[in-house]
Backbone as ProteinMPNN parsed JSONL, in Angstrom:
{"seq_chain_A": "MTLLNRTPLFALIAVVGSALALPAMAQDAQQQQAAQAQQESATQAQAAASSNDGGQTWASVDTDGDGSISKAESQANAGLAQVFDEADADKDGKLTQEEYRTYAAKQQK", "coords_chain_A": {"N_chain_A": [[-44.172, 14.501, -18.683], [-42.766, 13.861, -21.737], [-40.921, 11.316, -23.527], [-39.445, 12.507, -25.559], [-39.056, 15.06, -24.581], [-37.43, 14.602, -22.393], [-34.878, 13.774, -23.261], [-33.25, 16.048, -24.204], [-33.04, 17.285, -21.725], [-31.618, 15.445, -20.121], [-29.205, 15.453, -21.538], [-28.412, 18.104, -21.153], [-28.011, 18.124, -18.37], [-25.861, 16.31, -18.21], [-23.855, 17.728, -19.621], [-23.55, 20.066, -18.07], [-22.757, 18.929, -15.633], [-20.304, 17.78, -16.391], [-18.861, 20.087, -17.082], [-18.646, 21.339, -14.618], [-17.049, 19.547, -13.255], [-14.527, 19.684, -14.42], [-12.763, 21.896, -13.441], [-12.201, 20.929, -10.865], [-10.849, 18.548, -11.382], [-8.608, 19.552, -12.69], [-7.334, 21.035, -10.693], [-6.674, 18.983, -8.913], [-4.82, 17.58, -10.468], [-2.736, 19.452, -10.611], [-1.942, 19.561, -7.938], [-1.032, 16.95, -7.615], [1.151, 16.966, -9.369], [2.837, 18.825, -8.114], [3.343, 17.509, -5.687], [4.639, 15.249, -6.66], [6.952, 16.363, -7.781], [8.192, 17.351, -5.484], [8.625, 14.975, -4.117], [10.405, 13.718, -5.862], [12.643, 15.372, -5.577], [13.287, 14.87, -2.917], [13.854, 12.16, -3.09], [16.086, 12.17, -4.756], [17.894, 13.524, -3.092], [17.978, 11.773, -0.928], [19.006, 9.452, -2.102], [21.529, 10.355, -2.836], [22.629, 11.16, -0.404], [22.688, 8.89, 1.175], [23.68, 6.762, -0.21], [25.426, 3.764, -0.904], [26.641, 2.691, -3.061], [28.823, 3.625, -4.59], [28.039, 6.225, -4.991], [27.483, 9.432, -3.406], [28.033, 9.452, 0.083], [26.772, 9.906, 3.442], [28.955, 10.551, 5.046], [30.775, 11.438, 3.122], [29.669, 13.812, 2.268], [29.591, 15.225, 4.614], [31.973, 17.028, 5.25], [33.495, 18.187, 7.336], [33.337, 16.342, 9.3], [31.695, 16.338, 11.603], [29.387, 14.941, 12.015], [27.012, 16.027, 11.236], [25.373, 17.834, 8.565], [26.164, 20.886, 7.205], [24.64, 23.869, 5.807], [26.354, 24.883, 3.872], [27.945, 22.627, 3.32], [26.003, 21.019, 2.182], [25.765, 21.949, -0.381], [27.311, 20.46, -2.044], [25.761, 18.51, -3.024], [23.185, 18.624, -5.177], [20.439, 17.885, -4.917], [20.145, 17.547, -2.136], [20.83, 20.103, -1.246], [18.691, 21.499, -2.248], [16.509, 20.704, -0.679], [17.293, 21.27, 1.854], [16.594, 23.371, 3.783], [13.94, 22.732, 4.371], [14.208, 20.156, 5.394], [15.772, 20.525, 7.642], [14.757, 20.348, 10.589], [14.883, 21.589, 13.183], [15.872, 24.021, 12.534], [18.519, 24.888, 12.897], [20.586, 25.219, 11.196], [22.081, 23.031, 10.694], [21.991, 19.79, 9.444], [20.987, 16.822, 10.697], [21.452, 13.235, 10.655], [19.187, 11.985, 11.653], [17.205, 13.996, 11.41], [17.155, 14.133, 8.644], [16.332, 11.518, 7.95], [13.743, 11.522, 9.056], [12.557, 13.543, 7.506], [12.755, 12.378, 4.921], [11.161, 10.102, 5.291], [8.645, 11.276, 5.669], [8.252, 12.295, 3.117], [7.933, 10.019, 1.635], [5.416, 9.16, 2.138]], "CA_chain_A": [[-43.078, 14.822, -19.569], [-42.627, 12.778, -22.705], [-39.568, 10.855, -23.783], [-38.785, 13.496, -26.41], [-38.682, 16.206, -23.755], [-36.415, 14.194, -21.417], [-33.565, 13.612, -23.878], [-32.44, 17.269, -24.087], [-32.814, 17.559, -20.307], [-30.514, 14.586, -19.692], [-28.0, 15.949, -22.194], [-28.045, 19.337, -20.466], [-27.473, 17.74, -17.057], [-24.545, 15.706, -18.44], [-22.923, 18.779, -20.026], [-23.304, 20.924, -16.902], [-21.965, 18.138, -14.686], [-18.943, 17.673, -16.919], [-18.223, 21.398, -16.998], [-18.328, 21.612, -13.216], [-16.027, 18.613, -12.805], [-13.228, 20.007, -15.006], [-11.858, 22.636, -12.552], [-11.794, 20.074, -9.754], [-9.84, 17.615, -11.885], [-7.4, 20.321, -13.008], [-6.685, 21.358, -9.426], [-6.111, 17.736, -8.409], [-3.64, 17.275, -11.278], [-1.677, 20.376, -10.208], [-1.473, 19.124, -6.631], [-0.271, 15.725, -7.815], [2.424, 17.333, -9.985], [3.664, 19.464, -7.087], [3.759, 16.462, -4.757], [5.591, 14.398, -7.36], [8.205, 17.108, -7.896], [8.799, 17.391, -4.162], [9.087, 13.629, -3.797], [11.589, 13.465, -6.679], [13.752, 16.083, -4.947], [13.646, 14.129, -1.707], [14.44, 10.89, -3.509], [17.438, 12.485, -5.22], [18.716, 13.846, -1.935], [18.149, 10.556, -0.134], [19.91, 8.566, -2.828], [22.875, 10.912, -2.797], [23.135, 11.274, 0.959], [22.816, 7.613, 1.874], [24.036, 5.703, -1.152], [26.669, 3.042, -0.642], [27.018, 2.025, -4.298], [29.704, 4.47, -5.375], [27.544, 7.592, -4.943], [27.873, 10.139, -2.197], [27.544, 8.949, 1.362], [26.636, 10.965, 4.448], [30.308, 10.928, 5.463], [31.47, 12.185, 2.071], [29.094, 15.159, 2.227], [29.974, 15.834, 5.893], [33.415, 17.192, 5.078], [34.189, 18.509, 8.579], [33.278, 15.152, 10.149], [31.017, 16.552, 12.88], [28.186, 14.103, 12.09], [25.86, 16.713, 10.646], [25.706, 18.532, 7.324], [25.813, 22.31, 7.221], [24.081, 24.335, 4.542], [27.467, 24.99, 2.928], [28.314, 21.272, 2.911], [24.929, 20.448, 1.361], [25.898, 22.434, -1.753], [27.998, 19.423, -2.819], [24.719, 17.641, -3.578], [22.109, 19.529, -5.606], [19.156, 17.464, -4.348], [20.167, 17.833, -0.708], [20.809, 21.561, -1.095], [17.352, 21.972, -2.587], [15.548, 20.409, 0.39], [17.975, 21.458, 3.14], [15.834, 24.191, 4.732], [12.735, 22.004, 4.767], [14.601, 18.971, 6.158], [16.372, 20.975, 8.907], [13.563, 20.511, 11.419], [15.057, 22.54, 14.284], [16.324, 25.281, 11.922], [19.777, 25.321, 13.49], [21.585, 25.334, 10.151], [22.776, 21.757, 10.561], [21.084, 18.69, 9.163], [21.45, 15.559, 11.267], [20.939, 12.061, 9.956], [17.827, 11.734, 12.146], [16.33, 14.972, 10.752], [17.005, 13.765, 7.237], [15.494, 10.308, 7.887], [12.365, 11.938, 9.322], [12.091, 14.261, 6.313], [12.608, 11.418, 3.822], [10.003, 9.248, 5.593], [7.436, 12.068, 5.397], [8.105, 12.445, 1.679], [7.544, 8.728, 1.058], [3.979, 8.927, 2.395]], "C_chain_A": [[-42.875, 13.623, -20.486], [-41.16, 12.423, -22.887], [-38.797, 11.869, -24.632], [-38.33, 14.71, -25.614], [-37.553, 15.855, -22.789], [-35.016, 14.137, -22.022], [-32.733, 14.894, -23.806], [-32.128, 17.611, -22.627], [-31.651, 16.723, -19.785], [-29.191, 15.046, -20.294], [-27.499, 17.219, -21.504], [-27.425, 19.04, -19.105], [-26.075, 17.155, -17.207], [-23.504, 16.765, -18.785], [-22.565, 19.666, -18.837], [-22.453, 20.184, -15.876], [-20.521, 18.003, -15.123], [-18.196, 18.99, -16.783], [-17.829, 21.737, -15.568], [-17.213, 20.713, -12.704], [-14.635, 18.99, -13.308], [-12.313, 20.806, -14.072], [-11.357, 21.79, -11.39], [-10.707, 19.099, -10.195], [-8.54, 18.341, -12.196], [-6.63, 20.659, -11.738], [-6.016, 20.124, -8.847], [-4.837, 17.38, -9.171], [-2.47, 18.177, -10.89], [-1.096, 19.966, -8.862], [-0.628, 17.862, -6.754], [1.091, 16.036, -8.431], [3.362, 17.958, -8.964], [4.192, 18.426, -6.099], [4.807, 15.555, -5.392], [6.95, 15.088, -7.479], [8.933, 17.145, -6.559], [9.355, 16.016, -3.789], [10.335, 13.276, -4.61], [12.815, 14.157, -6.082], [14.236, 15.335, -3.717], [14.322, 12.816, -2.056], [15.873, 11.098, -3.991], [18.366, 12.737, -4.035], [18.995, 12.601, -1.108], [19.139, 9.618, -0.808], [21.348, 9.062, -2.73], [23.456, 10.912, -1.398], [23.357, 9.929, 1.625], [23.236, 6.464, 0.974], [25.361, 5.067, -0.775], [27.183, 2.364, -1.909], [27.896, 2.904, -5.185], [29.245, 5.916, -5.428], [28.03, 8.266, -3.68], [27.281, 9.461, -0.97], [27.407, 10.136, 2.306], [28.025, 11.474, 4.829], [31.03, 11.739, 4.386], [30.924, 13.606, 1.925], [29.477, 15.929, 3.488], [31.486, 16.01, 5.932], [34.16, 17.546, 6.364], [34.092, 17.385, 9.61], [32.574, 15.332, 11.478], [29.722, 15.745, 13.022], [26.936, 14.75, 11.532], [26.337, 17.473, 9.407], [25.231, 19.971, 7.427], [25.231, 22.684, 5.863], [25.171, 24.438, 3.478], [27.882, 23.604, 2.425], [27.264, 20.666, 1.973], [25.028, 20.874, -0.098], [26.628, 21.426, -2.644], [27.006, 18.47, -3.471], [23.507, 18.494, -3.897], [20.762, 19.162, -4.987], [19.067, 17.792, -2.867], [20.105, 19.338, -0.456], [19.413, 22.117, -1.325], [16.356, 21.769, -1.447], [16.107, 20.702, 1.785], [17.114, 22.205, 4.156], [14.586, 23.468, 5.241], [13.087, 20.81, 5.659], [15.194, 19.337, 7.52], [15.264, 21.346, 9.885], [13.73, 21.56, 12.523], [15.646, 23.873, 13.83], [17.609, 25.821, 12.564], [20.909, 25.44, 12.465], [22.414, 24.082, 9.954], [21.747, 20.66, 10.404], [21.687, 17.414, 9.729], [20.871, 14.404, 10.469], [19.505, 11.777, 10.384], [16.833, 12.711, 11.508], [16.092, 14.575, 9.299], [16.142, 12.512, 7.086], [14.025, 10.651, 8.094], [11.779, 12.646, 8.1], [11.831, 13.275, 5.169], [11.391, 10.515, 4.048], [8.706, 9.988, 5.329], [7.192, 12.203, 3.905], [7.663, 11.153, 1.003], [6.054, 8.452, 1.221], [3.128, 9.524, 1.33]], "O_chain_A": [[-42.822, 12.486, -20.019], [-40.272, 13.154, -22.447], [-37.598, 12.055, -24.422], [-37.317, 15.324, -25.949], [-36.788, 16.738, -22.403], [-34.047, 14.435, -21.324], [-31.583, 14.827, -23.374], [-31.069, 18.165, -22.331], [-30.788, 17.243, -19.078], [-28.164, 15.024, -19.616], [-26.296, 17.384, -21.297], [-26.42, 19.646, -18.734], [-25.189, 17.469, -16.411], [-22.38, 16.704, -18.288], [-21.393, 19.979, -18.627], [-21.524, 20.762, -15.311], [-19.611, 18.105, -14.3], [-17.023, 19.005, -16.41], [-16.789, 22.355, -15.337], [-16.494, 21.104, -11.785], [-13.645, 18.639, -12.666], [-11.154, 20.42, -13.918], [-10.205, 21.924, -10.978], [-9.751, 18.857, -9.458], [-7.464, 17.783, -11.979], [-5.402, 20.576, -11.716], [-4.899, 20.212, -8.339], [-3.869, 16.922, -8.564], [-1.328, 17.717, -10.844], [0.119, 20.02, -8.671], [0.385, 17.725, -6.068], [2.089, 15.425, -8.048], [4.555, 17.653, -8.951], [5.362, 18.467, -5.721], [5.758, 15.143, -4.728], [7.986, 14.45, -7.294], [10.153, 16.988, -6.508], [10.436, 15.917, -3.21], [11.231, 12.604, -4.099], [13.907, 13.588, -6.081], [15.438, 15.184, -3.499], [15.267, 12.407, -1.382], [16.764, 10.309, -3.678], [19.483, 12.222, -3.987], [20.116, 12.396, -0.643], [20.012, 9.054, -0.148], [22.274, 8.269, -2.558], [24.653, 10.686, -1.224], [24.151, 9.838, 2.562], [23.149, 5.303, 1.375], [26.301, 5.753, -0.376], [28.086, 1.532, -1.827], [27.725, 2.919, -6.404], [30.007, 6.771, -5.879], [28.886, 7.739, -2.969], [26.157, 8.961, -1.002], [27.87, 11.237, 2.007], [28.245, 12.681, 4.923], [31.813, 12.633, 4.708], [31.65, 14.505, 1.502], [29.665, 17.145, 3.442], [32.193, 15.232, 6.572], [35.346, 17.239, 6.482], [34.7, 17.469, 10.677], [32.82, 14.56, 12.405], [29.036, 15.853, 14.037], [25.91, 14.089, 11.372], [27.529, 17.72, 9.226], [24.061, 20.241, 7.699], [25.315, 21.922, 4.9], [24.936, 24.115, 2.314], [28.141, 23.43, 1.234], [27.6, 19.892, 1.078], [24.439, 20.231, -0.968], [26.569, 21.53, -3.869], [27.369, 17.71, -4.369], [22.868, 19.031, -2.992], [20.017, 20.05, -4.574], [18.032, 18.261, -2.393], [19.404, 19.79, 0.45], [19.003, 23.083, -0.682], [15.45, 22.584, -1.271], [15.455, 20.409, 2.787], [16.922, 21.724, 5.274], [14.227, 23.587, 6.412], [12.339, 20.49, 6.583], [15.125, 18.539, 8.455], [14.881, 22.511, 9.994], [12.81, 22.34, 12.772], [15.892, 24.756, 14.652], [17.772, 27.027, 12.751], [22.051, 25.726, 12.824], [23.342, 24.064, 9.145], [20.758, 20.605, 11.135], [22.756, 16.975, 9.303], [19.92, 14.573, 9.706], [18.687, 11.367, 9.56], [15.742, 12.307, 11.107], [14.974, 14.668, 8.791], [15.306, 12.449, 6.185], [13.159, 10.133, 7.39], [10.642, 12.382, 7.708], [10.786, 13.344, 4.521], [10.671, 10.198, 3.1], [7.755, 9.397, 4.817], [6.041, 12.222, 3.469], [7.083, 11.186, -0.082], [5.496, 7.607, 0.522], [1.902, 9.422, 1.389]]}, "name": "protein", "num_of_chains": 1, "seq": "MTLLNRTPLFALIAVVGSALALPAMAQDAQQQQAAQAQQESATQAQAAASSNDGGQTWASVDTDGDGSISKAESQANAGLAQVFDEADADKDGKLTQEEYRTYAAKQQK"}
């Protein structure tokens, strides 16, 4: 095979390789966007539920003072309400501080 015959072959291989790589890169970008959105929700909820700088604290969201946050109480914080079902590990309708810490730690990874 001469040098003149190899050039179009190399170009063809490069084009085909690039075309096959595009769907894989697009899927990876979608997964990264979904993960980022979920992490932002968790960060918002964590900041609101545990902030001591004038924001909401766990005690301020826990209006009945039982130490856990019900689904109704979580509505006072949009970020917490959004992740409530996922963070409520035992699905008892009450979010404990330990359940929330575990959820937030998983989202940080």
